[in-house]
JSON list of C-alpha atoms in Angstrom, two decimals:
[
{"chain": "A", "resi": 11, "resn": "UNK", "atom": "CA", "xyz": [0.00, 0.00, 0.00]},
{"chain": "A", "resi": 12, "resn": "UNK", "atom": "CA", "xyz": [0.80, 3.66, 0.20]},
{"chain": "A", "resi": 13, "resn": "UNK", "atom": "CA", "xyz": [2.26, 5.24, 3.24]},
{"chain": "A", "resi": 14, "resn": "UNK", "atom": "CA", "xyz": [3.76, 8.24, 4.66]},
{"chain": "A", "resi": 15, "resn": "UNK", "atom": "CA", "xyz": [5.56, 8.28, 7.48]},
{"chain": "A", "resi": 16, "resn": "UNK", "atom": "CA", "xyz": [6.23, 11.94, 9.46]},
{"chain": "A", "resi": 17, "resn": "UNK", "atom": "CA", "xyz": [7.48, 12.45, 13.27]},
{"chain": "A", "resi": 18, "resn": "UNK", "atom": "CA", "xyz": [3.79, 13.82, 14.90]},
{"chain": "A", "resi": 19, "resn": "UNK", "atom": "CA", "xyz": [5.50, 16.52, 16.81]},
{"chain": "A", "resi": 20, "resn": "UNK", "atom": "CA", "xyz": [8.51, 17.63, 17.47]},
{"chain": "A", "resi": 21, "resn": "UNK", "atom": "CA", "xyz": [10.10, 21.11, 19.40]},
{"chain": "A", "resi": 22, "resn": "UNK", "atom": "CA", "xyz": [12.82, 23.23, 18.79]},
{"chain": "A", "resi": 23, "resn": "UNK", "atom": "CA", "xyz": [14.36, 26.54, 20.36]},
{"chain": "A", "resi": 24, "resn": "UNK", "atom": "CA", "xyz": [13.62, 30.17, 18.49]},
{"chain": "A", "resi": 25, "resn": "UNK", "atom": "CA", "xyz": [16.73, 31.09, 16.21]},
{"chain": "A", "resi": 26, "resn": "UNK", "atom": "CA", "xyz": [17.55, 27.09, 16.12]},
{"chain": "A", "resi": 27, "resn": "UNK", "atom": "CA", "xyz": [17.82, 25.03, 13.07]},
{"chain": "A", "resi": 28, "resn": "UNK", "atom": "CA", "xyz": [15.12, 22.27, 13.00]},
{"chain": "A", "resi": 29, "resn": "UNK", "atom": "CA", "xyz": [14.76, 19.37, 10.32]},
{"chain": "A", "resi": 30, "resn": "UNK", "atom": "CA", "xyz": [11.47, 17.41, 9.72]},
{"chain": "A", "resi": 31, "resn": "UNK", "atom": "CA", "xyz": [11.91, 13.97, 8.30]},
{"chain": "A", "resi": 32, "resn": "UNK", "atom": "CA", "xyz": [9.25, 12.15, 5.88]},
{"chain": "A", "resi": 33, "resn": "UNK", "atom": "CA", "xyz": [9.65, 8.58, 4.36]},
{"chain": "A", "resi": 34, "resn": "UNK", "atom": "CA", "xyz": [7.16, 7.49, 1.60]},
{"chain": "A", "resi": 35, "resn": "UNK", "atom": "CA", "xyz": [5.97, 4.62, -0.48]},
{"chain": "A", "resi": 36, "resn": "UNK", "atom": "CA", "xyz": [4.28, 4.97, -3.30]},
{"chain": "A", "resi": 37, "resn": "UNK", "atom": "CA", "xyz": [2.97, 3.25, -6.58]},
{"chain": "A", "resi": 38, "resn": "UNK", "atom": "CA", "xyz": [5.49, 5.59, -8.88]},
{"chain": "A", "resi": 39, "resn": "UNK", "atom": "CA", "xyz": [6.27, 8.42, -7.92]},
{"chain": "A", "resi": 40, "resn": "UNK", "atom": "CA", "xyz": [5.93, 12.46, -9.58]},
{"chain": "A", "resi": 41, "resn": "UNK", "atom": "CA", "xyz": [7.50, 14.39, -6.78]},
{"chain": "A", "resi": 42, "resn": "UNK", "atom": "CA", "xyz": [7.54, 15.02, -2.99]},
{"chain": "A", "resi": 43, "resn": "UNK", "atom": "CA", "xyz": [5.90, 17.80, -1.24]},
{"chain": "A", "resi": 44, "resn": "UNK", "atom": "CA", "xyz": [5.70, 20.15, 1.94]},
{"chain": "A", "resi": 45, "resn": "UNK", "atom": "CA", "xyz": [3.31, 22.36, 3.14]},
{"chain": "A", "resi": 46, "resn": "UNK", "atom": "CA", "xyz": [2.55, 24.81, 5.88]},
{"chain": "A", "resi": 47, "resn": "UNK", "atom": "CA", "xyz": [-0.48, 24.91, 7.81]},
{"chain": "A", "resi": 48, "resn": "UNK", "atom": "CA", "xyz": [-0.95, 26.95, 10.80]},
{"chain": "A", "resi": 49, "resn": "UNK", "atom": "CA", "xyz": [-3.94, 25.55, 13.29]},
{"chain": "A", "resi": 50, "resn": "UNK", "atom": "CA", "xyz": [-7.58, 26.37, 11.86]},
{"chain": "A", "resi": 51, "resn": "UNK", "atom": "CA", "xyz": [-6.07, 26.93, 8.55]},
{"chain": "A", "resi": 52, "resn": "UNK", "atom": "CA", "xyz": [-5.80, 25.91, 5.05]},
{"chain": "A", "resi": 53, "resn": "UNK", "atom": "CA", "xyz": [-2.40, 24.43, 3.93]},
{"chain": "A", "resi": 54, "resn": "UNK", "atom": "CA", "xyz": [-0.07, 26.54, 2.15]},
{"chain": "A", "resi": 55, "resn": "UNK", "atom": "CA", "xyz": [2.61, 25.47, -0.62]},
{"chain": "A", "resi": 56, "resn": "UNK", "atom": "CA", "xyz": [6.57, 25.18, 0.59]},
{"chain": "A", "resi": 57, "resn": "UNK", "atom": "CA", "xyz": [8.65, 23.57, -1.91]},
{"chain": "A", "resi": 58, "resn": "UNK", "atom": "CA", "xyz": [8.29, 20.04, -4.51]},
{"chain": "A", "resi": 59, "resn": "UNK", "atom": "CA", "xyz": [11.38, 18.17, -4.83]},
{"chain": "A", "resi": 60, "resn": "UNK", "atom": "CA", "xyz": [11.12, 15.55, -8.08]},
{"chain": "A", "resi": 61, "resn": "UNK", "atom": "CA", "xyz": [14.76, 15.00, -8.39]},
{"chain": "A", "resi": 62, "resn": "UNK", "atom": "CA", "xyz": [17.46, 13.93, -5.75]},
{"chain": "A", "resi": 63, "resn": "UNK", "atom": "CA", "xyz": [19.33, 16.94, -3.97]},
{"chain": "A", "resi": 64, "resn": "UNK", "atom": "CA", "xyz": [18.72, 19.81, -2.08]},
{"chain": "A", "resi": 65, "resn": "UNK", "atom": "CA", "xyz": [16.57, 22.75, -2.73]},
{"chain": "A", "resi": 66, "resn": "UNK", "atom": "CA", "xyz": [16.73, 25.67, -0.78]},
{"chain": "A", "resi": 67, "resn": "UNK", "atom": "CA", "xyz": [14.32, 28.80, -0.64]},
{"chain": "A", "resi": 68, "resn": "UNK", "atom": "CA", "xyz": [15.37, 31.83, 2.04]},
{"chain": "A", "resi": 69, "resn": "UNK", "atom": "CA", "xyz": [15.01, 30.08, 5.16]},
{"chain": "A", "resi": 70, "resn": "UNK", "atom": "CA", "xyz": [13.57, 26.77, 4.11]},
{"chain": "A", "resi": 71, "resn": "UNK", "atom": "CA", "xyz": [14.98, 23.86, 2.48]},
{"chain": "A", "resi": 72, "resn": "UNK", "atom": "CA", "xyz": [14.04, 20.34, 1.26]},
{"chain": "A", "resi": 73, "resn": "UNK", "atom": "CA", "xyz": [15.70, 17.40, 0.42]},
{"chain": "A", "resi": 74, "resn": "UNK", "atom": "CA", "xyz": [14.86, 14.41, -1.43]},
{"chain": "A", "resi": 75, "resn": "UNK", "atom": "CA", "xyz": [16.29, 11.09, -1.62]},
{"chain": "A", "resi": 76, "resn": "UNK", "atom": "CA", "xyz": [14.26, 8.74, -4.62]},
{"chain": "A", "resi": 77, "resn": "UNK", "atom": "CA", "xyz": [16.42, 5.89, -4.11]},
{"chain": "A", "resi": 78, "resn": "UNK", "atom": "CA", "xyz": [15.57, 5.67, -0.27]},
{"chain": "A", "resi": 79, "resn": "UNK", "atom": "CA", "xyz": [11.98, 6.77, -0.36]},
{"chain": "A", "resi": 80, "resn": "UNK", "atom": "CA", "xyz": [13.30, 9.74, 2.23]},
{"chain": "A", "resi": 81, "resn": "UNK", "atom": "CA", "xyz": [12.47, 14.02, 2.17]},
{"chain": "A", "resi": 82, "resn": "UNK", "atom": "CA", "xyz": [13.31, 16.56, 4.86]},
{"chain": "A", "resi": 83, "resn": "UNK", "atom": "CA", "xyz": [12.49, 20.08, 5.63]},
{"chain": "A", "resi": 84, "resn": "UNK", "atom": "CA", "xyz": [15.10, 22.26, 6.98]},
{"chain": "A", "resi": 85, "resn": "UNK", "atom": "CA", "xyz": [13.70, 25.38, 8.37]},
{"chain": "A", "resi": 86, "resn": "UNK", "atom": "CA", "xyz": [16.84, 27.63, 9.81]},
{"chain": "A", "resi": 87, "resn": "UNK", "atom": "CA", "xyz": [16.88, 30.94, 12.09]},
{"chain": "A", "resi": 88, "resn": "UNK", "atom": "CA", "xyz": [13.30, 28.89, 13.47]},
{"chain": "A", "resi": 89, "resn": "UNK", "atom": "CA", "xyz": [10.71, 32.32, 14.37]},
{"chain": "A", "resi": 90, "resn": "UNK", "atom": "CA", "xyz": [8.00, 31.37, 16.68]},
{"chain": "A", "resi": 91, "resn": "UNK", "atom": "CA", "xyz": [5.88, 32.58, 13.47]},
{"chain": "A", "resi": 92, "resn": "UNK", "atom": "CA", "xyz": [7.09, 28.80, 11.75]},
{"chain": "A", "resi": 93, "resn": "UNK", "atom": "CA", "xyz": [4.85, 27.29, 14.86]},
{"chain": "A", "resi": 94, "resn": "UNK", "atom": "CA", "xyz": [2.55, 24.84, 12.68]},
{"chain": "A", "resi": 95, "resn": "UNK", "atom": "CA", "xyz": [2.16, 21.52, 11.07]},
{"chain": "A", "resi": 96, "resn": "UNK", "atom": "CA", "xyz": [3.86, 20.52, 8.41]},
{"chain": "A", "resi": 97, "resn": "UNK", "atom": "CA", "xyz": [2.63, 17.96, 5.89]},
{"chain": "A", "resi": 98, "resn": "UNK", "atom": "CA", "xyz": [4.48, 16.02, 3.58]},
{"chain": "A", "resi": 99, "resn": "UNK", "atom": "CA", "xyz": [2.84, 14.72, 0.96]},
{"chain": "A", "resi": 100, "resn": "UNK", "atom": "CA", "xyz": [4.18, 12.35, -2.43]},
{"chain": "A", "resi": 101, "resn": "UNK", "atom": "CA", "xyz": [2.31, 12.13, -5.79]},
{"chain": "A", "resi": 102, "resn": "UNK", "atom": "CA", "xyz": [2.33, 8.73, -7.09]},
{"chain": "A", "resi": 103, "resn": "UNK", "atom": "CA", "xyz": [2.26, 7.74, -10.50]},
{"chain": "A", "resi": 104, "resn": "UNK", "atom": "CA", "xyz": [-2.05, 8.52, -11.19]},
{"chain": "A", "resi": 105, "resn": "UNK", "atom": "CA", "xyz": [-0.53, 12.03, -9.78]},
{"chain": "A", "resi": 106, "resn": "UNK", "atom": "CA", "xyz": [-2.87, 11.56, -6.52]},
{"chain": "A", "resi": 107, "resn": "UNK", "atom": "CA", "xyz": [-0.92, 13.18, -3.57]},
{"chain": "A", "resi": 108, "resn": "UNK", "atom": "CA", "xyz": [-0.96, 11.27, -0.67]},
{"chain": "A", "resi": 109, "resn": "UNK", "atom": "CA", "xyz": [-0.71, 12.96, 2.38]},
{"chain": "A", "resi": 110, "resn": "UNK", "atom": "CA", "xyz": [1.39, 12.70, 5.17]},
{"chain": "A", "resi": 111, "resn": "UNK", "atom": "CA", "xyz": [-0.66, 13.20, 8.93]},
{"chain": "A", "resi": 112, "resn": "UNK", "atom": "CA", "xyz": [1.65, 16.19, 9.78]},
{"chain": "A", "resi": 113, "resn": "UNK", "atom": "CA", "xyz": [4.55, 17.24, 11.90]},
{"chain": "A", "resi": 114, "resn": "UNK", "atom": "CA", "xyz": [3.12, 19.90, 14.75]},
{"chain": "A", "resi": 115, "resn": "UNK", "atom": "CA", "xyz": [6.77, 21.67, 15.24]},
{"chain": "A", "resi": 116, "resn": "UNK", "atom": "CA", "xyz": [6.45, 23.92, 18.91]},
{"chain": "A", "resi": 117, "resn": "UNK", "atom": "CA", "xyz": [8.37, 26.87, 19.11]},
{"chain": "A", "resi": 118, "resn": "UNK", "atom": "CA", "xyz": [9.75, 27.62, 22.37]},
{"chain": "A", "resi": 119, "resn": "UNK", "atom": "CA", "xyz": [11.03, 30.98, 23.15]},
{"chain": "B", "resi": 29, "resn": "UNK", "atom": "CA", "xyz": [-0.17, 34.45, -6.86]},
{"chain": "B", "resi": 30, "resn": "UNK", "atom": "CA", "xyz": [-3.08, 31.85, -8.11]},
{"chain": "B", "resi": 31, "resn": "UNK", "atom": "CA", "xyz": [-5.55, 32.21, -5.47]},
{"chain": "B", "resi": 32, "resn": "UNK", "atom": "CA", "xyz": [-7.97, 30.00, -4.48]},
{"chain": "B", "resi": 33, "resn": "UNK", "atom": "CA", "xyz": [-11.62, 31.72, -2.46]},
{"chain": "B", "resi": 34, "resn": "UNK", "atom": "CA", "xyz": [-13.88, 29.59, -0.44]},
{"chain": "B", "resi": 35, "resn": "UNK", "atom": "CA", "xyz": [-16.63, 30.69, 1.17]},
{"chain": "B", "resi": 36, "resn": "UNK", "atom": "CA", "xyz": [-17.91, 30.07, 4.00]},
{"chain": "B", "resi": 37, "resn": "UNK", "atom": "CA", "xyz": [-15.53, 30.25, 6.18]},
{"chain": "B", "resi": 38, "resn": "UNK", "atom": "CA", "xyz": [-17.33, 29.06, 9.09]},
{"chain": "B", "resi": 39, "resn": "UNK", "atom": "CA", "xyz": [-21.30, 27.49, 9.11]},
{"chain": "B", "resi": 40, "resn": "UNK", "atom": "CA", "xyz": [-23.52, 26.51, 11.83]},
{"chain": "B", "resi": 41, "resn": "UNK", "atom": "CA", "xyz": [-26.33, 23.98, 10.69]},
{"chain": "B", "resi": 42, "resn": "UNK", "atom": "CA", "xyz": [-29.06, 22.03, 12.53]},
{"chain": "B", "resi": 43, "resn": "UNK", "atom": "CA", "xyz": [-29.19, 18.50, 12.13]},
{"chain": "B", "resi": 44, "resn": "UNK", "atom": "CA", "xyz": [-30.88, 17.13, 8.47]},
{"chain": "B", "resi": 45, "resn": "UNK", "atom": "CA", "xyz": [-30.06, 20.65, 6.97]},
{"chain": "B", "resi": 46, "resn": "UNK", "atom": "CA", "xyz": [-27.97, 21.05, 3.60]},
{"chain": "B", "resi": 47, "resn": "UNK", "atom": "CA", "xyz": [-24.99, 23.44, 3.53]},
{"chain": "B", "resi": 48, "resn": "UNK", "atom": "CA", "xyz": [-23.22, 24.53, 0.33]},
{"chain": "B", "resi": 49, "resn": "UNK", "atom": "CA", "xyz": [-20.25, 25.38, 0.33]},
{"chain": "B", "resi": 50, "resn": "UNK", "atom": "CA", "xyz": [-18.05, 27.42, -2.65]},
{"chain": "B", "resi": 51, "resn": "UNK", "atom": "CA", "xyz": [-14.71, 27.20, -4.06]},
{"chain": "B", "resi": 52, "resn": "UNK", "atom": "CA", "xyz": [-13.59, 29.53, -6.68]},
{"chain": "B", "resi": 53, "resn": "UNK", "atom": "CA", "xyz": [-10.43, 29.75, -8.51]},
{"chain": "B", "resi": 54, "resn": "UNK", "atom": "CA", "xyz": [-9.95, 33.87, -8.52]},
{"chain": "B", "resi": 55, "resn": "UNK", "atom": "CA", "xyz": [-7.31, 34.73, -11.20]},
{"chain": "B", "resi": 56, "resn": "UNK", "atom": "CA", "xyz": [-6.98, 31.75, -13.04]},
{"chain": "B", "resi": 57, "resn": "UNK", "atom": "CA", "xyz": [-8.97, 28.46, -14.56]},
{"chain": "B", "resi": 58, "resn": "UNK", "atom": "CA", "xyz": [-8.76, 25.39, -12.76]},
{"chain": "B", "resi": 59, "resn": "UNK", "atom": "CA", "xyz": [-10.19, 22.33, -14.76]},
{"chain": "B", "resi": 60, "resn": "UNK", "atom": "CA", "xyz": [-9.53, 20.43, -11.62]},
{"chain": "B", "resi": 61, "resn": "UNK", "atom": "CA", "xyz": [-10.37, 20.89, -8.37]},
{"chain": "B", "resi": 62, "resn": "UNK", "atom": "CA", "xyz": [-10.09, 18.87, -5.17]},
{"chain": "B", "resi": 63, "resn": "UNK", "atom": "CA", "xyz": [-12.15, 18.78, -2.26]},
{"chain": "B", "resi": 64, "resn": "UNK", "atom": "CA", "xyz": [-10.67, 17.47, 1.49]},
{"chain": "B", "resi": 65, "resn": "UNK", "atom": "CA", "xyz": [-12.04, 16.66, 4.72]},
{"chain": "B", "resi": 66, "resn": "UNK", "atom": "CA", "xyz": [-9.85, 17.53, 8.14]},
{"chain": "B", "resi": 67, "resn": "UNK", "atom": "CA", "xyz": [-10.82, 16.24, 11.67]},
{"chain": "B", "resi": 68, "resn": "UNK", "atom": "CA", "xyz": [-8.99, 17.60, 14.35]},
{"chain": "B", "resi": 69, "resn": "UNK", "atom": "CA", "xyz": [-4.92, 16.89, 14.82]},
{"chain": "B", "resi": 70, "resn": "UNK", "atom": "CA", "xyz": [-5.25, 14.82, 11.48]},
{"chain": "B", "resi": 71, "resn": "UNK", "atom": "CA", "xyz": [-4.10, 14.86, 7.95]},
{"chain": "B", "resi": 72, "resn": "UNK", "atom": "CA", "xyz": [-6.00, 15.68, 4.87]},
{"chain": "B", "resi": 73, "resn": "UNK", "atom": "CA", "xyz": [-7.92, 13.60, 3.83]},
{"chain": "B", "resi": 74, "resn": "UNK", "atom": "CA", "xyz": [-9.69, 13.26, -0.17]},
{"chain": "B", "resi": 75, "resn": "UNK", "atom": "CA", "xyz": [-12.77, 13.45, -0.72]},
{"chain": "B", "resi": 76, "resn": "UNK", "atom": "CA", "xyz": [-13.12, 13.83, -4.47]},
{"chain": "B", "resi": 77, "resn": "UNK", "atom": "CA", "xyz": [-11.76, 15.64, -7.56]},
{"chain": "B", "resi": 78, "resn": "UNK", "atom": "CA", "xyz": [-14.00, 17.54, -9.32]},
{"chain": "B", "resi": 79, "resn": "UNK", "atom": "CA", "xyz": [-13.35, 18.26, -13.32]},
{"chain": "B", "resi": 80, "resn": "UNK", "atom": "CA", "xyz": [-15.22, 21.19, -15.07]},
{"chain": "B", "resi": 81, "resn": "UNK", "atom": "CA", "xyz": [-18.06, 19.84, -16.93]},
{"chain": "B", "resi": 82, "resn": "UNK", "atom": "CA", "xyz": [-18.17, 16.06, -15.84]},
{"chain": "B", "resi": 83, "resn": "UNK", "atom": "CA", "xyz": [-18.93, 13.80, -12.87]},
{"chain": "B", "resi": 84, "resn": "UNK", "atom": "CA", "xyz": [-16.55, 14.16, -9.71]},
{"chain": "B", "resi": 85, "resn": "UNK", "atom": "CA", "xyz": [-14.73, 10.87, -8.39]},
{"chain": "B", "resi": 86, "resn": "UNK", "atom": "CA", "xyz": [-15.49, 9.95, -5.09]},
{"chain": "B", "resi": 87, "resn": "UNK", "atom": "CA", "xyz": [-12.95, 8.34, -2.96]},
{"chain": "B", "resi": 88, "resn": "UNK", "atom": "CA", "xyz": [-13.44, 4.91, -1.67]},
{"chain": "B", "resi": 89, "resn": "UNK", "atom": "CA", "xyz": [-16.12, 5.38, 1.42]},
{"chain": "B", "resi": 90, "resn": "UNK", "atom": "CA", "xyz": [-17.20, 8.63, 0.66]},
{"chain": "B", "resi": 91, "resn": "UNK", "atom": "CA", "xyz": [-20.76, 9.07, 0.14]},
{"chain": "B", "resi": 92, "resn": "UNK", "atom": "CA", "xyz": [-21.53, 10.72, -3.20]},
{"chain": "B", "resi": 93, "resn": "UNK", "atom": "CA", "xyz": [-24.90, 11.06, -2.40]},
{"chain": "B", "resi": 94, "resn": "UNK", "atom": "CA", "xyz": [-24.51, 12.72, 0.93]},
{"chain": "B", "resi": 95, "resn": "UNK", "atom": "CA", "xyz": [-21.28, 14.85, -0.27]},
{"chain": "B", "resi": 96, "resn": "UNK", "atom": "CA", "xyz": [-22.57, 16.66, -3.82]},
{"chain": "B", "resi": 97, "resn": "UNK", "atom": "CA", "xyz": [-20.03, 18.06, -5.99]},
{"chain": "B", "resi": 98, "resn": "UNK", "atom": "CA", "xyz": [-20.66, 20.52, -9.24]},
{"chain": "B", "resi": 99, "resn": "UNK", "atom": "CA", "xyz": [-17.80, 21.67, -11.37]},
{"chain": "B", "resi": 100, "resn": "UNK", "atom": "CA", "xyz": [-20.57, 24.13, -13.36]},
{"chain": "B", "resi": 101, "resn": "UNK", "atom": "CA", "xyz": [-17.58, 26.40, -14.57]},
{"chain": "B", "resi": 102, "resn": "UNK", "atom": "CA", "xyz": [-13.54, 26.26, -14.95]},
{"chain": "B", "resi": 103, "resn": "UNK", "atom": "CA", "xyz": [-13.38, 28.61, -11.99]},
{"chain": "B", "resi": 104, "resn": "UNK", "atom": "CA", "xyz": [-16.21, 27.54, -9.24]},
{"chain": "B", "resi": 105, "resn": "UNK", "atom": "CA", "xyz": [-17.06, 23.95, -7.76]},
{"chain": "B", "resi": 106, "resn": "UNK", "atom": "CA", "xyz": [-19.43, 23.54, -4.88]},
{"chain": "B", "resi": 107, "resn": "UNK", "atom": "CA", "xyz": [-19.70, 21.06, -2.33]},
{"chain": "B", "resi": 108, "resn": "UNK", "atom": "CA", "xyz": [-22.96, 20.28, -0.96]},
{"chain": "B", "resi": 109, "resn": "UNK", "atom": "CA", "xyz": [-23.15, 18.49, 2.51]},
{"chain": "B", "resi": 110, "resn": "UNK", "atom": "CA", "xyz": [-26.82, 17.19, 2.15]},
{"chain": "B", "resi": 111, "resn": "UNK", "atom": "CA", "xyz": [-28.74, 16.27, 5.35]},
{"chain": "B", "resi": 112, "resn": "UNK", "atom": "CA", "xyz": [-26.00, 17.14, 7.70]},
{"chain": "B", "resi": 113, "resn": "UNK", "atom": "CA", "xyz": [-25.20, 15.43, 11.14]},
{"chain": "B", "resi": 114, "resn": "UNK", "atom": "CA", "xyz": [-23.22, 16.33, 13.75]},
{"chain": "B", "resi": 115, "resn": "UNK", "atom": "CA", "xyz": [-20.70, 13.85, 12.63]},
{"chain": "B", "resi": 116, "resn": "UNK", "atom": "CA", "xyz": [-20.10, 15.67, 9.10]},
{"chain": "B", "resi": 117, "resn": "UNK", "atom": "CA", "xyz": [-18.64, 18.37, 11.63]},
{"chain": "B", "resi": 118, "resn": "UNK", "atom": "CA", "xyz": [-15.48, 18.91, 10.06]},
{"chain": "B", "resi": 119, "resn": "UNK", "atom": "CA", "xyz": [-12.98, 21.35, 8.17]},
{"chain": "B", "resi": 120, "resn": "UNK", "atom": "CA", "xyz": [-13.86, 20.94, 4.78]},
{"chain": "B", "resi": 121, "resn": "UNK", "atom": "CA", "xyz": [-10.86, 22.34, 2.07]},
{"chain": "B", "resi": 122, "resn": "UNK", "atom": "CA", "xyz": [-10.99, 22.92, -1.62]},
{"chain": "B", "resi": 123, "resn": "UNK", "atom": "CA", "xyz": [-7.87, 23.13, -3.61]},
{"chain": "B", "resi": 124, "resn": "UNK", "atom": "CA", "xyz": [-6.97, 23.80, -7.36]},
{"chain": "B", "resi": 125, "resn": "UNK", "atom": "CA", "xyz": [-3.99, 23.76, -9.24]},
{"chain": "B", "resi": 126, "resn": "UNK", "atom": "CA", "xyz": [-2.68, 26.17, -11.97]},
{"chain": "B", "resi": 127, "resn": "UNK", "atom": "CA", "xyz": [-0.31, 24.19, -13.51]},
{"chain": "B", "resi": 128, "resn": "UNK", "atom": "CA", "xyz": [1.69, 20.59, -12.93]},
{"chain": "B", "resi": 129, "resn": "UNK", "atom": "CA", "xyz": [3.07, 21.60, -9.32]},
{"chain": "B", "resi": 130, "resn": "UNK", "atom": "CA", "xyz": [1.61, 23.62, -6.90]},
{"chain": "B", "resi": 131, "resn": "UNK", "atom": "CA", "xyz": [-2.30, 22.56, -5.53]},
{"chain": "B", "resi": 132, "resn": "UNK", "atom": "CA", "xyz": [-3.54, 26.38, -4.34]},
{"chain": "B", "resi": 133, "resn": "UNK", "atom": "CA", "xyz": [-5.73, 25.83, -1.02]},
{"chain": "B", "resi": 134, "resn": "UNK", "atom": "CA", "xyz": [-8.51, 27.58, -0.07]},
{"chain": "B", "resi": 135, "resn": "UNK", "atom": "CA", "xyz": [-9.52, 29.27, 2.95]},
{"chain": "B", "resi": 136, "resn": "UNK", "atom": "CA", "xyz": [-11.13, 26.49, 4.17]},
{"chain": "B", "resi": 137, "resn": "UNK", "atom": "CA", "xyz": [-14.69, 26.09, 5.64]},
{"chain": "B", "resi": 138, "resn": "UNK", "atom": "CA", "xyz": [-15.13, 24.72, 9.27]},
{"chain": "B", "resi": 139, "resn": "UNK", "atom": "CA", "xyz": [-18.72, 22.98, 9.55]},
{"chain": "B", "resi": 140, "resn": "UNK", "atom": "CA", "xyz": [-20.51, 22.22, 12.84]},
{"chain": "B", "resi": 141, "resn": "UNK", "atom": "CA", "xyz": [-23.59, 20.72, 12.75]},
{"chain": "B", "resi": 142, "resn": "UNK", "atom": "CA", "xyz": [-25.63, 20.83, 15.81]}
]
């Protein structure tokens, strides 16, 4: 079947670096993706990785490993602001995304 | 941006009412749209795509006759919850996507039915 995995929670320190990991499997698979969602809110986009490497985007970055099924989010100079869930979330090869539950990352001052 | 509009953003029913609620793509055409279902502390979850002009696919175990989708035009699709219980309570998101990457979200509409 088709599964992401995600840490449920996890808490870092203002100003700290903080990296979110997310392992998939999929039937094919058309690129890897993170989102933002604060609570009561909708998701909003981050980054899409489809090939291997790192991609990086002002404070945020993502990785993406095909061969091991295995993304991160690096979010850097952490603002209690970037207190949310994030989802990961891989589109498989009928480009359905299939959805991670979410990280809820805690900002502590 | 794209931006995606959905409105309500919040609805209070009674029990055995019907609530619709709209999702419009704002500044550009979406031929497909994409409607989710949240529950608290939980991932998104599909309920359907929605394509201008034809039948929406329903996800395995949702209801199609409960949850009624219409794709009437390449920039609005409505969700209708018919006869609503408290258990359809939920956060109910619409999404759309402009291109091959990025799915736009909507605003999101948070349902309780009393």
């Amino acid at each position: 079947g088709q599964n992401i995995d995600q840490p449920t929670e996890m808490t870092a320190t203002e100003g700290a670096i903080v990296q979110i990991n997310c392992t998939y499997q999929t039937s094919g698979f058309n690129g890897l993706f993170w989102y933002q969602q604060h609570a009561g809110e909708a998701p909003t986009f981050l980054s899409y990785n489809v090939l291997d490497g790192l991609e990086e985007k002002g404070r945020f970055s993502s990785f993406l490993s095909r061969s091991k099924g295995y993304s991160y989010l690096l979010l850097k100079e952490l603002q209690m602001k970037d207190s949310a869930s994030y989802l990961c979330a891989a589109r498989d090869s009928n480009y359905q995304l299939i959805w991670g539950a979410g990280t809820k990352l805690i900002i502590k001052p | 941006g794209a931006v995606v509009s959905q409105h309500p953003s919040r609805v209070i029913c009674k029990s055995g009412t019907s609530v619709k609620i709209e999702c419009r793509s704002l500044d550009f055409q979406a031929t497909t749209m994409f409607w989710y279902r949240q529950f608290p502390k939980q991932s998104l979850m599909l309920m359907a795509t929605s394509n201008e002009g034809s039948k929406a696919t329903y996800e395995q175990g949702v209801e199609k006759d409960k949850f009624l989708i219409n794709h009437a035009s390449l920039t609005l699709s409505t969700l209708t919850v018919t006869s609503a219980h408290p258990e359809d309570s939920s956060f109910y998101i619409c999404s759309a996507s402009a291109g091959d990457v990025e799915l736009f979200f909507g605003e999101g509409s948070r349902l309780t039915v009393l």
